GROMACS .gro file of C-alpha atoms in nm:
model
  262
    1THR     CA    1   9.706   6.531   8.880
    2HIS     CA    2   9.814   6.663   8.565
    3LEU     CA    3  10.015   6.502   8.302
    4MET     CA    4  10.323   6.694   8.182
    5GLY     CA    5  10.482   6.691   7.852
    6ASP     CA    6  10.861   6.684   7.795
    7ASP     CA    7  10.845   7.058   7.712
    8TRP     CA    8  10.689   7.112   8.056
    9ASP     CA    9  10.806   7.417   8.228
   10PRO     CA   10  10.881   7.285   8.603
   11PHE     CA   11  11.112   7.577   8.694
   12ALA     CA   12  11.080   7.873   8.906
   13ASP     CA   13  11.278   8.118   8.981
   14PRO     CA   14  11.282   8.161   9.351
   15ALA     CA   15  11.431   8.499   9.434
   16ASP     CA   16  11.283   8.550   9.759
   17GLY     CA   17  11.199   8.248   9.918
   18PRO     CA   18  10.949   7.963   9.900
   19PRO     CA   19  10.601   8.071   9.782
   20GLU     CA   20  10.362   8.215  10.030
   21GLY     CA   21   9.966   8.154  10.011
   22ARG     CA   22   9.838   8.492   9.930
   23ASP     CA   23   9.456   8.689   9.898
   24PRO     CA   24   9.445   8.651   9.525
   25LYS     CA   25   9.075   8.830   9.581
   26ALA     CA   26   9.222   9.194   9.432
   27ASP     CA   27   9.188   9.270   9.074
   28HIS     CA   28   9.485   9.394   8.942
   29THR     CA   29   9.397   9.321   8.567
   30SER     CA   30   9.216   9.664   8.475
   31ALA     CA   31   9.396   9.887   8.225
   32VAL     CA   32   9.529  10.187   8.448
   33GLU     CA   33   9.390  10.536   8.357
   34ALA     CA   34   9.645  10.744   8.167
   35ARG     CA   35   9.749  11.110   8.280
   36PRO     CA   36   9.809  11.379   8.005
   37GLN     CA   37  10.124  11.332   7.844
   38LYS     CA   38  10.397  11.539   7.725
   39LEU     CA   39  10.667  11.272   7.631
   40SER     CA   40  10.768  11.263   7.275
   41TRP     CA   41  10.860  10.921   7.313
   42ALA     CA   42  10.786  10.678   7.009
   43PRO     CA   43  10.900  10.339   6.968
   44PRO     CA   44  11.155  10.246   6.680
   45PRO     CA   45  11.077  10.170   6.355
   46ALA     CA   46  11.049   9.786   6.286
   47ALA     CA   47  11.390   9.641   6.118
   48ALA     CA   48  11.395   9.349   5.857
   49GLY     CA   49  11.405   8.980   6.024
   50PRO     CA   50  11.286   8.865   6.306
   51ILE     CA   51  11.160   9.051   6.601
   52ARG     CA   52  11.456   9.107   6.847
   53VAL     CA   53  11.389   9.027   7.246
   54ALA     CA   54  11.657   9.055   7.524
   55CYS     CA   55  11.622   8.861   7.844
   56LEU     CA   56  11.641   8.911   8.185
   57HIS     CA   57  11.654   8.596   8.413
   58GLY     CA   58  11.613   8.663   8.792
   59THR     CA   59  11.836   8.665   9.082
   60CYS     CA   60  12.086   8.345   9.132
   61SER     CA   61  11.998   8.247   8.773
   62ASN     CA   62  12.151   8.287   8.402
   63GLY     CA   63  12.031   8.321   8.062
   64ASN     CA   64  12.050   7.952   8.004
   65ILE     CA   65  11.814   7.872   8.291
   66LEU     CA   66  11.568   8.157   8.168
   67LYS     CA   67  11.553   7.991   7.825
   68VAL     CA   68  11.447   7.699   7.974
   69GLN     CA   69  11.161   7.858   8.159
   70LEU     CA   70  11.040   8.082   7.891
   71GLN     CA   71  11.073   7.808   7.599
   72ARG     CA   72  10.720   7.713   7.578
   73ALA     CA   73  10.654   8.071   7.506
   74ALA     CA   74  10.942   8.076   7.244
   75LYS     CA   75  10.831   7.775   7.058
   76LEU     CA   76  10.512   7.934   6.987
   77CYS     CA   77  10.712   8.225   6.822
   78GLY     CA   78  10.904   8.001   6.591
   79ASP     CA   79  11.137   8.178   6.383
   80LYS     CA   80  10.982   8.456   6.371
   81VAL     CA   81  11.135   8.563   6.698
   82GLU     CA   82  11.516   8.595   6.791
   83PHE     CA   83  11.530   8.560   7.185
   84ILE     CA   84  11.850   8.686   7.347
   85TYR     CA   85  11.969   8.576   7.681
   86LEU     CA   86  12.169   8.752   7.910
   87ASP     CA   87  12.388   8.695   8.209
   88GLY     CA   88  12.376   8.948   8.484
   89ARG     CA   89  12.645   9.161   8.627
   90MET     CA   90  12.834   8.977   8.892
   91LYS     CA   91  12.795   8.602   9.013
   92SER     CA   92  12.589   8.513   9.295
   93THR     CA   93  12.750   8.424   9.601
   94LYS     CA   94  12.705   8.069   9.858
   95ASP     CA   95  12.537   8.335  10.106
   96ASN     CA   96  12.242   8.371   9.893
   97PRO     CA   97  11.922   8.176  10.035
   98VAL     CA   98  11.852   8.012   9.694
   99TRP     CA   99  12.195   7.958   9.604
  100GLU     CA  100  12.234   7.602   9.756
  101GLU     CA  101  11.912   7.495   9.583
  102MET     CA  102  11.992   7.604   9.270
  103SER     CA  103  12.316   7.462   9.224
  104ARG     CA  104  12.152   7.141   9.306
  105THR     CA  105  11.914   7.176   9.021
  106PHE     CA  106  12.149   7.315   8.778
  107LYS     CA  107  12.481   7.136   8.868
  108GLY     CA  108  12.792   7.290   8.648
  109HIS     CA  109  12.608   7.621   8.625
  110GLU     CA  110  12.740   7.972   8.713
  111PHE     CA  111  12.470   8.197   8.880
  112TYR     CA  112  12.428   8.596   8.842
  113GLU     CA  113  12.277   8.872   8.988
  114TRP     CA  114  12.221   9.242   8.786
  115ALA     CA  115  12.215   9.451   9.102
  116GLU     CA  116  12.282   9.405   9.471
  117ILE     CA  117  11.988   9.441   9.679
  118LEU     CA  118  11.974   9.717   9.931
  119PRO     CA  119  11.998   9.566  10.305
  120GLY     CA  120  11.652   9.610  10.486
  121SER     CA  121  11.480   9.671  10.168
  122SER     CA  122  11.148   9.417  10.118
  123ILE     CA  123  11.021   9.198   9.856
  124ALA     CA  124  10.753   9.487   9.842
  125GLU     CA  125  10.972   9.784   9.822
  126ARG     CA  126  11.280   9.663   9.669
  127LYS     CA  127  11.550   9.862   9.641
  128TYR     CA  128  11.930   9.836   9.492
  129CYS     CA  129  12.256   9.994   9.611
  130ASP     CA  130  12.485   9.946   9.299
  131LEU     CA  131  12.163  10.075   9.057
  132GLU     CA  132  12.307  10.313   8.852
  133THR     CA  133  12.676  10.068   8.809
  134SER     CA  134  12.411   9.807   8.702
  135LEU     CA  135  12.188  10.007   8.455
  136ASP     CA  136  12.509  10.094   8.309
  137PHE     CA  137  12.610   9.748   8.261
  138ILE     CA  138  12.303   9.652   8.110
  139GLN     CA  139  12.302   9.975   7.866
  140ASP     CA  140  12.626   9.825   7.752
  141LEU     CA  141  12.509   9.506   7.706
  142LEU     CA  142  12.219   9.590   7.489
  143ARG     CA  143  12.360   9.843   7.281
  144GLN     CA  144  12.590   9.498   7.180
  145HIS     CA  145  12.230   9.351   7.059
  146GLU     CA  146  12.118   9.668   6.887
  147PRO     CA  147  11.870   9.693   6.690
  148LEU     CA  148  11.591   9.580   6.985
  149ASP     CA  149  11.198   9.556   6.952
  150GLY     CA  150  11.139   9.441   7.311
  151ILE     CA  151  11.288   9.337   7.672
  152PHE     CA  152  11.138   9.039   7.851
  153GLY     CA  153  11.241   9.043   8.219
  154PHE     CA  154  11.174   8.785   8.531
  155SER     CA  155  11.165   8.833   8.873
  156GLN     CA  156  11.464   9.085   8.926
  157GLY     CA  157  11.541   9.081   8.545
  158ALA     CA  158  11.147   9.230   8.541
  159ASN     CA  159  11.281   9.515   8.823
  160MET     CA  160  11.569   9.617   8.579
  161ALA     CA  161  11.355   9.606   8.248
  162SER     CA  162  11.101   9.833   8.399
  163LEU     CA  163  11.416  10.095   8.455
  164LEU     CA  164  11.539  10.018   8.105
  165ALA     CA  165  11.176  10.079   7.948
  166ALA     CA  166  11.157  10.468   8.162
  167GLN     CA  167  11.545  10.534   8.013
  168ALA     CA  168  11.446  10.419   7.703
  169VAL     CA  169  11.100  10.673   7.714
  170ALA     CA  170  11.344  10.951   7.868
  171GLY     CA  171  11.562  10.903   7.565
  172GLU     CA  172  11.885  10.787   7.804
  173GLY     CA  173  11.932  10.430   7.692
  174VAL     CA  174  11.869  10.203   7.435
  175ASN     CA  175  11.499  10.183   7.279
  176PHE     CA  176  11.285   9.957   7.199
  177GLY     CA  177  10.915   9.951   7.203
  178PHE     CA  178  10.746   9.696   7.421
  179VAL     CA  179  10.840   9.525   7.746
  180ILE     CA  180  10.725   9.217   7.907
  181GLU     CA  181  10.785   9.166   8.326
  182SER     CA  182  10.714   8.870   8.486
  183CYS     CA  183  10.667   8.805   8.882
  184ALA     CA  184  10.842   9.173   8.958
  185ALA     CA  185  10.885   9.307   9.319
  186GLY     CA  186  10.735   9.653   9.465
  187PRO     CA  187  10.896   9.895   9.298
  188GLY     CA  188  11.111  10.081   9.548
  189TRP     CA  189  11.341  10.186   9.268
  190VAL     CA  190  11.134  10.420   9.168
  191GLU     CA  191  11.204  10.672   9.479
  192GLN     CA  192  11.570  10.596   9.370
  193ARG     CA  193  11.481  10.716   8.995
  194SER     CA  194  11.164  10.934   9.037
  195ASP     CA  195  11.321  11.161   8.736
  196LEU     CA  196  11.243  10.861   8.531
  197PHE     CA  197  10.892  10.806   8.663
  198MET     CA  198  10.752  11.141   8.655
  199GLN     CA  199  10.453  11.030   8.420
  200LYS     CA  200  10.331  10.677   8.303
  201LEU     CA  201  10.510  10.515   8.030
  202PRO     CA  202  10.340  10.500   7.744
  203MET     CA  203  10.544  10.219   7.599
  204ARG     CA  204  10.343   9.866   7.542
  205SER     CA  205  10.379   9.641   7.831
  206LEU     CA  206  10.233   9.316   7.950
  207HIS     CA  207  10.275   9.200   8.346
  208ILE     CA  208  10.265   8.865   8.477
  209SER     CA  209  10.262   8.725   8.831
  210GLY     CA  210  10.136   8.412   9.030
  211LYS     CA  211   9.827   8.437   9.233
  212PHE     CA  212  10.068   8.228   9.537
  213ASP     CA  213  10.380   8.411   9.440
  214SER     CA  214  10.559   8.567   9.762
  215ASN     CA  215  10.638   8.883   9.562
  216PRO     CA  216  10.343   9.113   9.499
  217PRO     CA  217  10.128   9.072   9.266
  218LEU     CA  218  10.160   9.260   8.942
  219PRO     CA  219  10.336   9.514   9.106
  220LEU     CA  220  10.446   9.758   8.777
  221VAL     CA  221  10.122   9.797   8.636
  222GLU     CA  222  10.086  10.157   8.781
  223LEU     CA  223  10.393  10.252   8.618
  224TYR     CA  224  10.218  10.209   8.251
  225GLN     CA  225   9.967  10.411   8.057
  226GLU     CA  226   9.790  10.122   7.929
  227PRO     CA  227   9.936   9.799   8.093
  228LEU     CA  228   9.817   9.465   7.983
  229SER     CA  229   9.837   9.173   8.272
  230LEU     CA  230   9.777   8.837   8.365
  231LEU     CA  231   9.726   8.648   8.699
  232HIS     CA  232   9.801   8.305   8.681
  233GLY     CA  233   9.712   8.034   8.914
  234ASP     CA  234  10.057   7.936   9.034
  235GLY     CA  235  10.349   8.097   9.214
  236HIS     CA  236  10.701   8.266   9.123
  237LYS     CA  237  10.665   8.124   8.748
  238ILE     CA  238  10.649   8.265   8.429
  239ILE     CA  239  10.446   7.951   8.280
  240PRO     CA  240  10.212   7.786   8.576
  241SER     CA  241  10.266   7.419   8.606
  242SER     CA  242  10.025   7.370   8.908
  243GLY     CA  243   9.712   7.451   8.655
  244GLY     CA  244   9.736   7.181   8.403
  245ARG     CA  245   9.834   7.214   8.037
  246GLU     CA  246   9.553   7.446   7.947
  247GLU     CA  247   9.665   7.732   8.191
  248ALA     CA  248  10.022   7.679   8.104
  249ASP     CA  249   9.922   7.678   7.705
  250PHE     CA  250   9.714   7.984   7.773
  251VAL     CA  251   9.993   8.190   7.948
  252ALA     CA  252  10.224   8.110   7.699
  253LYS     CA  253  10.007   8.182   7.403
  254THR     CA  254   9.976   8.535   7.545
  255ILE     CA  255  10.332   8.608   7.569
  256ALA     CA  256  10.361   8.487   7.234
  257ASP     CA  257  10.104   8.715   7.100
  258PHE     CA  258  10.218   9.015   7.285
  259VAL     CA  259  10.560   8.990   7.118
  260LEU     CA  260  10.439   8.881   6.760
  261SER     CA  261  10.207   9.191   6.769
  262ALA     CA  262  10.522   9.412   6.782
   0.00000   0.00000   0.00000
């Protein structure tokens, strides 16, 4: 039995159903070998004041819920970082498989999605049927909060974050210097916007997955030149809650250190 303090993060985003047992033996934490690059991208210059990070929640969720999920790491950053919690483009509906559970857990909340899943696309190769509309919406949100130093995304938000990073590198959207992607799906969207992923992205990136998540482990590391990654011992969560306080503190500190090194 593990003792949990008042700041313990018990909330997971059950985006694609309950976690299933997985074989965590494969090592996905090694750096990806970079191909020769012709990209001329550079991160934006550091602005005065705190580091600014736009945060994208998971499916059937909202910015306030993500604030709870990320609070352990955010507390370590103190006033050196401003986390900006955004809400998705469209309201979740009752036919979402996790709507009922989320409604019981977070009474009185509105829940949102960033994009509509393309029917028939699996969690191993996620695609969206309204991708360009969603990207335009998110870019509008980001412009409202410029300047930005980085993006944090969880679950569906992590999927979108990879596209925003690619747009930034290509000069097609708001620029920022780093991205953190937690519990992403398999990147079927790369086929939908292959023009953005012709080369590995030179942006700083941190990738987090749970060994027992029903999503594939660390599925986006291959999109980046020099990704950092962490595979914790829980399921579909940013901060693990099954491995005791030590593991939770380690993951939170890894996130905080990555952000503060911007």
